Amino acid sequence: MHYPWWHVPFLTSPMLIGIVSLLHVIVSHYAVGGGLFLAVETGYAYRTRNAGYLAYLKDHAWFFILVTVVYGAITGVGIWWTIGLASPLATETLIHTFVFGWGMEYVFFVLEIVSAFIFYYYWGRLAPQTHTRIGWIYAISAWISLVLITGITAFMLNTGAWPQNRDFWVGFLNPQFVPQVLARTGGAFLLASLYVYLHATFKVKEVGLRNLIESRSARPALAGAILVVLGGLGWYLFLPESARAALVAASALNVLMVLIFAVTAAVFVMLYLGPYRNPGWLSPGFAILFFGLGLAAITTGEFVREAVRKPYIVYNVVMSNQILPEEIPALRKSGYLEGGTWTKALVAAQYPQVMNGDEIEEARLLALPEADQVRLGQVLFQYHCNGCHAAEVGYSAVAQMIRGWTPDMIRALVQQPERVNFFMPPWAGTPEEAELLTKYLAAIAPPHPAGMYYGNQR
């Protein structure tokens, strides 16, 4: 209730965050693993005086910069833009809590950009040893950026002891920190090798060089797959109780978890039997298949990580509907519409008859015409429920979930949503406002499908 709600039809604004984030994650991991690949392999090529490999690495460096710096920077800004609009309270909380961490990340990000451009644009103009060191400066800076950002995003899933002891390091070194650093580091290694395979299969025609690239890139990919599995297991073990319950209760998430480990295991076996033990498998079809499997594992993992946070955006700190848990008792007394600057202004402007001085008289809300009550119920839905649900059509559309429900059933859901589904945030309004939301939901709920049996009636 600290900010106006950004309404995104059909998708809902949090889902838009997810889409933009996934588009960024598949490149940001490559920015870390690809930097390590270039640093290690450039040093190797210099030591072995492999001119052909050096030429390929320069070509790959251009592809790397184009994808990670240009595309990565655009999608990175896109994340800040979408979270600032869709989850302003959670964004504010993370900025205030980790301002020192964000500052450190910014320093290393600038160092990444500078060293990446020096590495590419001074290729052949620097001594081999100096050139390789620049590559390592980039690789280390990128990995430290990953660690810093992971500490903050892991905090969102399990804040640990931070709510009782609001110290930067208590929040940063949260229970999810180590597992997620392992998983993301492994994902960076694995995804970077898949990007290399995809690029090399179309760029390298000489069989010996292609086999060399295939063989050398298999090792970090195998190590990455192992780290992903270890990190994933740690992630599960250190889930909060509510998140673990949400994971177990949602059959779709169970299927996705199995998919992640199955795909990772399949990639590991294929890497071991193919590029690692028998170089020569690299072909466009093989590379595209591997790349698709890698993207499937990474993006599925990100989706599951986001989904199990409910009913929070930041565990135990910010609810999924942009309310602080400690605000709920006051909102239940004074009113949800009263508690928001924007909702209160709307009521005062459009329904002055319900105002008692500067405050909303809750009892007067139910004296409004039925259509106006439904309209205010829609406002309540937008602020209280749209963080997870579209209205009639779209992502997790609530109208389809309550199809055929009676008003009493809907009222029970509104008054105690957390009793119906424990991963829903509790109702944060007055009984009168609950009635307004009930009337709105009843107005949009479609009837039961024709041909269904209900007791003795058809």
Short mmCIF file of N, CA, C and O in Angstrom, two decimals, residues 71-166:
data_model
loop_
_atom_site.label_atom_id
_atom_site.label_comp_id
_atom_site.label_asym_id
_atom_site.label_seq_id
_atom_site.Cartn_x
_atom_site.Cartn_y
_atom_site.Cartn_z
N TYR A 71 23.18 -7.17 -25.21
CA TYR A 71 21.89 -7.78 -24.85
C TYR A 71 21.74 -7.87 -23.32
O TYR A 71 20.69 -7.57 -22.77
N GLY A 72 22.82 -8.28 -22.65
CA GLY A 72 22.76 -8.43 -21.20
C GLY A 72 22.48 -7.12 -20.49
O GLY A 72 21.72 -7.07 -19.52
N ALA A 73 23.09 -6.03 -20.97
CA ALA A 73 22.87 -4.73 -20.34
C ALA A 73 21.43 -4.26 -20.53
O ALA A 73 20.81 -3.72 -19.61
N ILE A 74 20.88 -4.49 -21.72
CA ILE A 74 19.50 -4.07 -21.99
C ILE A 74 18.52 -4.83 -21.09
O ILE A 74 17.63 -4.25 -20.46
N THR A 75 18.67 -6.15 -21.01
CA THR A 75 17.76 -6.94 -20.19
C THR A 75 17.99 -6.69 -18.70
O THR A 75 17.05 -6.76 -17.90
N GLY A 76 19.23 -6.37 -18.31
CA GLY A 76 19.50 -6.04 -16.92
C GLY A 76 18.78 -4.77 -16.49
O GLY A 76 18.17 -4.71 -15.42
N VAL A 77 18.82 -3.75 -17.34
CA VAL A 77 18.06 -2.53 -17.08
C VAL A 77 16.57 -2.83 -17.08
O VAL A 77 15.80 -2.29 -16.28
N GLY A 78 16.16 -3.74 -17.98
CA GLY A 78 14.76 -4.13 -18.03
C GLY A 78 14.27 -4.74 -16.73
O GLY A 78 13.12 -4.51 -16.31
N ILE A 79 15.13 -5.51 -16.06
CA ILE A 79 14.76 -6.08 -14.76
C ILE A 79 14.49 -4.98 -13.75
O ILE A 79 13.47 -4.99 -13.04
N TRP A 80 15.40 -4.02 -13.67
CA TRP A 80 15.21 -2.92 -12.71
C TRP A 80 13.94 -2.14 -13.02
O TRP A 80 13.21 -1.71 -12.11
N TRP A 81 13.67 -1.94 -14.30
CA TRP A 81 12.48 -1.20 -14.70
C TRP A 81 11.22 -1.95 -14.28
O TRP A 81 10.29 -1.35 -13.71
N THR A 82 11.17 -3.26 -14.53
CA THR A 82 9.96 -4.02 -14.21
C THR A 82 9.78 -4.23 -12.71
O THR A 82 8.66 -4.11 -12.20
N ILE A 83 10.86 -4.51 -11.97
CA ILE A 83 10.67 -4.71 -10.53
C ILE A 83 10.33 -3.40 -9.83
O ILE A 83 9.60 -3.38 -8.85
N GLY A 84 10.85 -2.29 -10.35
CA GLY A 84 10.53 -0.99 -9.76
C GLY A 84 9.06 -0.65 -9.90
O GLY A 84 8.47 -0.01 -9.03
N LEU A 85 8.44 -1.09 -11.00
CA LEU A 85 7.03 -0.83 -11.23
C LEU A 85 6.14 -1.91 -10.62
O LEU A 85 5.08 -1.61 -10.05
N ALA A 86 6.55 -3.16 -10.74
CA ALA A 86 5.70 -4.27 -10.32
C ALA A 86 5.84 -4.60 -8.83
O ALA A 86 4.88 -5.01 -8.20
N SER A 87 7.03 -4.46 -8.27
CA SER A 87 7.27 -4.81 -6.86
C SER A 87 8.04 -3.68 -6.17
O SER A 87 9.17 -3.89 -5.70
N PRO A 88 7.47 -2.50 -6.11
CA PRO A 88 8.23 -1.35 -5.58
C PRO A 88 8.62 -1.50 -4.11
O PRO A 88 9.72 -1.12 -3.73
N LEU A 89 7.71 -2.04 -3.28
CA LEU A 89 8.04 -2.17 -1.86
C LEU A 89 9.15 -3.18 -1.65
O LEU A 89 10.08 -2.94 -0.84
N ALA A 90 9.10 -4.31 -2.36
CA ALA A 90 10.16 -5.31 -2.23
C ALA A 90 11.48 -4.75 -2.76
O ALA A 90 12.55 -4.98 -2.16
N THR A 91 11.43 -4.00 -3.87
CA THR A 91 12.64 -3.40 -4.41
C THR A 91 13.23 -2.40 -3.43
O THR A 91 14.45 -2.36 -3.20
N GLU A 92 12.37 -1.58 -2.84
CA GLU A 92 12.83 -0.62 -1.83
C GLU A 92 13.50 -1.33 -0.66
O GLU A 92 14.57 -0.91 -0.17
N THR A 93 12.89 -2.42 -0.21
CA THR A 93 13.43 -3.17 0.92
C THR A 93 14.82 -3.73 0.60
O THR A 93 15.74 -3.64 1.42
N LEU A 94 14.97 -4.30 -0.59
CA LEU A 94 16.26 -4.88 -0.98
C LEU A 94 17.33 -3.80 -1.13
O LEU A 94 18.50 -4.01 -0.77
N ILE A 95 16.96 -2.65 -1.67
CA ILE A 95 17.93 -1.57 -1.84
C ILE A 95 18.38 -1.05 -0.48
O ILE A 95 19.58 -0.87 -0.23
N HIS A 96 17.44 -0.81 0.41
CA HIS A 96 17.80 -0.28 1.73
C HIS A 96 18.60 -1.30 2.55
O HIS A 96 19.53 -0.92 3.28
N THR A 97 18.24 -2.57 2.43
CA THR A 97 18.92 -3.60 3.22
C THR A 97 20.34 -3.85 2.72
O THR A 97 21.27 -4.05 3.51
N PHE A 98 20.51 -3.82 1.39
CA PHE A 98 21.79 -4.24 0.81
C PHE A 98 22.45 -3.12 0.00
O PHE A 98 23.09 -3.40 -1.02
N VAL A 99 22.30 -1.88 0.45
CA VAL A 99 22.88 -0.78 -0.33
C VAL A 99 24.40 -0.94 -0.47
O VAL A 99 24.97 -0.64 -1.53
N PHE A 100 25.06 -1.45 0.56
CA PHE A 100 26.50 -1.69 0.48
C PHE A 100 26.81 -2.78 -0.56
O PHE A 100 27.75 -2.66 -1.35
N GLY A 101 25.99 -3.84 -0.57
CA GLY A 101 26.18 -4.91 -1.55
C GLY A 101 25.95 -4.43 -2.97
O GLY A 101 26.70 -4.78 -3.88
N TRP A 102 24.89 -3.65 -3.18
CA TRP A 102 24.64 -3.12 -4.52
C TRP A 102 25.78 -2.22 -4.97
O TRP A 102 26.16 -2.23 -6.14
N GLY A 103 26.33 -1.42 -4.02
CA GLY A 103 27.47 -0.57 -4.35
C GLY A 103 28.68 -1.38 -4.79
O GLY A 103 29.34 -1.05 -5.78
N MET A 104 28.97 -2.49 -4.06
CA MET A 104 30.08 -3.34 -4.45
C MET A 104 29.84 -3.97 -5.81
O MET A 104 30.75 -4.05 -6.65
N GLU A 105 28.61 -4.41 -6.05
CA GLU A 105 28.29 -5.04 -7.33
C GLU A 105 28.47 -4.06 -8.48
O GLU A 105 28.95 -4.43 -9.55
N TYR A 106 28.11 -2.81 -8.25
CA TYR A 106 28.25 -1.80 -9.30
C TYR A 106 29.73 -1.60 -9.64
O TYR A 106 30.10 -1.48 -10.81
N VAL A 107 30.60 -1.59 -8.62
CA VAL A 107 32.04 -1.43 -8.86
C VAL A 107 32.55 -2.59 -9.72
O VAL A 107 33.29 -2.37 -10.71
N PHE A 108 32.18 -3.80 -9.36
CA PHE A 108 32.67 -4.96 -10.13
C PHE A 108 32.04 -5.01 -11.52
O PHE A 108 32.67 -5.49 -12.47
N PHE A 109 30.81 -4.51 -11.66
CA PHE A 109 30.19 -4.47 -12.98
C PHE A 109 30.96 -3.52 -13.90
O PHE A 109 31.21 -3.84 -15.07
N VAL A 110 31.32 -2.36 -13.39
CA VAL A 110 32.12 -1.42 -14.20
C VAL A 110 33.45 -2.04 -14.56
O VAL A 110 33.94 -1.91 -15.70
N LEU A 111 34.07 -2.74 -13.61
CA LEU A 111 35.34 -3.41 -13.88
C LEU A 111 35.17 -4.47 -14.96
O LEU A 111 36.04 -4.64 -15.83
N GLU A 112 34.05 -5.18 -14.93
CA GLU A 112 33.75 -6.16 -15.98
C GLU A 112 33.73 -5.50 -17.36
O GLU A 112 34.34 -5.98 -18.32
N ILE A 113 32.97 -4.44 -17.48
CA ILE A 113 32.79 -3.78 -18.77
C ILE A 113 34.12 -3.28 -19.31
O ILE A 113 34.47 -3.50 -20.49
N VAL A 114 34.89 -2.62 -18.45
CA VAL A 114 36.17 -2.05 -18.88
C VAL A 114 37.13 -3.16 -19.31
O VAL A 114 37.75 -3.09 -20.38
N SER A 115 37.25 -4.20 -18.49
CA SER A 115 38.20 -5.28 -18.81
C SER A 115 37.74 -6.06 -20.04
O SER A 115 38.58 -6.51 -20.84
N ALA A 116 36.43 -6.21 -20.24
CA ALA A 116 35.94 -6.92 -21.42
C ALA A 116 36.32 -6.19 -22.70
O ALA A 116 36.77 -6.80 -23.68
N PHE A 117 36.15 -4.88 -22.70
CA PHE A 117 36.49 -4.12 -23.91
C PHE A 117 37.99 -4.07 -24.14
O PHE A 117 38.45 -4.13 -25.28
N ILE A 118 38.77 -3.96 -23.06
CA ILE A 118 40.23 -4.00 -23.22
C ILE A 118 40.65 -5.36 -23.77
O ILE A 118 41.49 -5.45 -24.67
N PHE A 119 40.07 -6.41 -23.21
CA PHE A 119 40.41 -7.77 -23.63
C PHE A 119 40.19 -7.95 -25.13
O PHE A 119 41.03 -8.54 -25.82
N TYR A 120 39.08 -7.45 -25.64
CA TYR A 120 38.79 -7.66 -27.07
C TYR A 120 39.51 -6.63 -27.96
O TYR A 120 40.18 -7.00 -28.93
N TYR A 121 39.38 -5.36 -27.64
CA TYR A 121 39.87 -4.33 -28.57
C TYR A 121 41.39 -4.18 -28.55
O TYR A 121 41.96 -3.56 -29.46
N TYR A 122 42.04 -4.71 -27.53
CA TYR A 122 43.51 -4.68 -27.51
C TYR A 122 44.09 -6.07 -27.81
O TYR A 122 45.25 -6.34 -27.51
N TRP A 123 43.28 -6.92 -28.43
CA TRP A 123 43.74 -8.25 -28.81
C TRP A 123 44.87 -8.11 -29.84
O TRP A 123 44.73 -7.44 -30.84
N GLY A 124 46.01 -8.73 -29.54
CA GLY A 124 47.16 -8.63 -30.43
C GLY A 124 48.03 -7.42 -30.17
O GLY A 124 49.13 -7.32 -30.73
N ARG A 125 47.57 -6.51 -29.35
CA ARG A 125 48.35 -5.30 -29.04
C ARG A 125 48.94 -5.36 -27.63
O ARG A 125 49.71 -4.49 -27.24
N LEU A 126 48.55 -6.37 -26.87
CA LEU A 126 49.09 -6.56 -25.52
C LEU A 126 49.97 -7.81 -25.51
O LEU A 126 49.77 -8.73 -26.30
N ALA A 127 50.93 -7.81 -24.60
CA ALA A 127 51.75 -9.01 -24.40
C ALA A 127 50.85 -10.15 -23.96
O ALA A 127 49.86 -9.92 -23.24
N PRO A 128 51.14 -11.39 -24.38
CA PRO A 128 50.28 -12.53 -24.03
C PRO A 128 49.96 -12.61 -22.54
O PRO A 128 48.81 -12.86 -22.16
N GLN A 129 50.98 -12.41 -21.70
CA GLN A 129 50.75 -12.53 -20.26
C GLN A 129 49.79 -11.44 -19.77
O GLN A 129 48.88 -11.71 -18.98
N THR A 130 49.99 -10.21 -20.26
CA THR A 130 49.11 -9.11 -19.86
C THR A 130 47.70 -9.34 -20.37
O THR A 130 46.72 -9.10 -19.65
N HIS A 131 47.60 -9.79 -21.60
CA HIS A 131 46.28 -10.05 -22.19
C HIS A 131 45.52 -11.10 -21.39
O HIS A 131 44.32 -10.94 -21.12
N THR A 132 46.22 -12.15 -21.00
CA THR A 132 45.57 -13.20 -20.21
C THR A 132 45.13 -12.68 -18.85
O THR A 132 44.05 -13.02 -18.36
N ARG A 133 45.95 -11.83 -18.24
CA ARG A 133 45.57 -11.25 -16.93
C ARG A 133 44.32 -10.39 -17.03
O ARG A 133 43.47 -10.40 -16.12
N ILE A 134 44.19 -9.67 -18.12
CA ILE A 134 42.98 -8.87 -18.31
C ILE A 134 41.76 -9.78 -18.39
O ILE A 134 40.70 -9.50 -17.82
N GLY A 135 41.92 -10.91 -19.08
CA GLY A 135 40.84 -11.89 -19.14
C GLY A 135 40.46 -12.40 -17.76
O GLY A 135 39.27 -12.56 -17.45
N TRP A 136 41.47 -12.63 -16.92
CA TRP A 136 41.20 -13.11 -15.57
C TRP A 136 40.55 -12.02 -14.70
O TRP A 136 39.72 -12.32 -13.84
N ILE A 137 40.94 -10.78 -14.92
CA ILE A 137 40.28 -9.69 -14.19
C ILE A 137 38.79 -9.68 -14.49
O ILE A 137 37.95 -9.53 -13.60
N TYR A 138 38.47 -9.86 -15.78
CA TYR A 138 37.05 -9.92 -16.14
C TYR A 138 36.37 -11.12 -15.47
O TYR A 138 35.30 -10.99 -14.87
N ALA A 139 36.98 -12.30 -15.60
CA ALA A 139 36.36 -13.53 -15.09
C ALA A 139 36.10 -13.45 -13.59
O ALA A 139 35.02 -13.81 -13.11
N ILE A 140 37.08 -12.97 -12.84
CA ILE A 140 36.93 -12.88 -11.38
C ILE A 140 35.88 -11.84 -11.02
O ILE A 140 35.04 -12.05 -10.13
N SER A 141 35.89 -10.70 -11.71
CA SER A 141 34.91 -9.65 -11.43
C SER A 141 33.50 -10.13 -11.71
O SER A 141 32.57 -9.86 -10.94
N ALA A 142 33.33 -10.86 -12.81
CA ALA A 142 32.00 -11.37 -13.15
C ALA A 142 31.51 -12.37 -12.11
O ALA A 142 30.32 -12.35 -11.73
N TRP A 143 32.40 -13.24 -11.63
CA TRP A 143 31.99 -14.21 -10.64
C TRP A 143 31.64 -13.54 -9.31
O TRP A 143 30.67 -13.91 -8.64
N ILE A 144 32.41 -12.52 -8.92
CA ILE A 144 32.10 -11.80 -7.69
C ILE A 144 30.75 -11.09 -7.82
O ILE A 144 29.95 -11.05 -6.87
N SER A 145 30.44 -10.56 -9.00
CA SER A 145 29.12 -9.97 -9.23
C SER A 145 28.03 -11.01 -9.03
O SER A 145 26.98 -10.74 -8.43
N LEU A 146 28.27 -12.22 -9.55
CA LEU A 146 27.30 -13.30 -9.36
C LEU A 146 27.10 -13.59 -7.88
O LEU A 146 25.96 -13.76 -7.42
N VAL A 147 28.18 -13.65 -7.12
CA VAL A 147 28.10 -13.95 -5.69
C VAL A 147 27.30 -12.86 -4.97
O VAL A 147 26.42 -13.15 -4.14
N LEU A 148 27.57 -11.61 -5.29
CA LEU A 148 26.89 -10.50 -4.62
C LEU A 148 25.40 -10.49 -4.93
O LEU A 148 24.57 -10.34 -4.03
N ILE A 149 25.06 -10.66 -6.18
CA ILE A 149 23.64 -10.66 -6.55
C ILE A 149 22.93 -11.89 -6.00
O ILE A 149 21.78 -11.81 -5.54
N THR A 150 23.61 -13.04 -5.98
CA THR A 150 23.01 -14.26 -5.45
C THR A 150 22.71 -14.12 -3.97
O THR A 150 21.67 -14.59 -3.49
N GLY A 151 23.59 -13.48 -3.21
CA GLY A 151 23.33 -13.28 -1.79
C GLY A 151 22.04 -12.51 -1.56
O GLY A 151 21.27 -12.81 -0.63
N ILE A 152 21.76 -11.54 -2.44
CA ILE A 152 20.56 -10.72 -2.29
C ILE A 152 19.32 -11.47 -2.76
O ILE A 152 18.29 -11.45 -2.09
N THR A 153 19.41 -12.16 -3.89
CA THR A 153 18.24 -12.90 -4.37
C THR A 153 17.94 -14.11 -3.49
O THR A 153 16.78 -14.48 -3.30
N ALA A 154 18.98 -14.73 -2.93
CA ALA A 154 18.76 -15.86 -2.01
C ALA A 154 18.07 -15.39 -0.74
O ALA A 154 17.25 -16.12 -0.16
N PHE A 155 18.37 -14.18 -0.30
CA PHE A 155 17.72 -13.57 0.86
C PHE A 155 16.21 -13.52 0.68
O PHE A 155 15.45 -13.68 1.64
N MET A 156 15.76 -13.32 -0.55
CA MET A 156 14.33 -13.22 -0.80
C MET A 156 13.60 -14.52 -0.48
O MET A 156 12.43 -14.52 -0.11
N LEU A 157 14.30 -15.64 -0.61
CA LEU A 157 13.69 -16.94 -0.36
C LEU A 157 13.79 -17.36 1.10
O LEU A 157 12.89 -18.01 1.63
N ASN A 158 14.88 -17.00 1.77
CA ASN A 158 15.05 -17.36 3.18
C ASN A 158 15.87 -16.28 3.86
O ASN A 158 17.09 -16.22 3.70
N THR A 159 15.21 -15.41 4.61
CA THR A 159 15.90 -14.29 5.26
C THR A 159 16.66 -14.72 6.51
O THR A 159 17.39 -13.92 7.10
N GLY A 160 16.49 -15.97 6.94
CA GLY A 160 17.22 -16.46 8.11
C GLY A 160 16.88 -15.67 9.35
O GLY A 160 15.72 -15.41 9.66
N ALA A 161 17.91 -15.24 10.07
CA ALA A 161 17.71 -14.51 11.33
C ALA A 161 17.60 -13.01 11.12
O ALA A 161 17.52 -12.25 12.09
N TRP A 162 17.60 -12.55 9.88
CA TRP A 162 17.60 -11.11 9.61
C TRP A 162 16.42 -10.36 10.21
O TRP A 162 16.61 -9.25 10.75
N PRO A 163 15.18 -10.88 10.16
CA PRO A 163 14.08 -10.11 10.75
C PRO A 163 14.28 -9.79 12.22
O PRO A 163 13.78 -8.78 12.72
N GLN A 164 15.03 -10.63 12.95
CA GLN A 164 15.30 -10.37 14.36
C GLN A 164 16.60 -9.56 14.55
O GLN A 164 16.76 -8.85 15.53
N ASN A 165 17.53 -9.70 13.62
CA ASN A 165 18.82 -9.01 13.73
C ASN A 165 19.14 -8.39 12.36
O ASN A 165 19.73 -9.04 11.51
N ARG A 166 18.72 -7.17 12.14
CA ARG A 166 18.77 -6.57 10.80
C ARG A 166 20.16 -6.05 10.46
O ARG A 166 20.39 -4.87 10.25
#
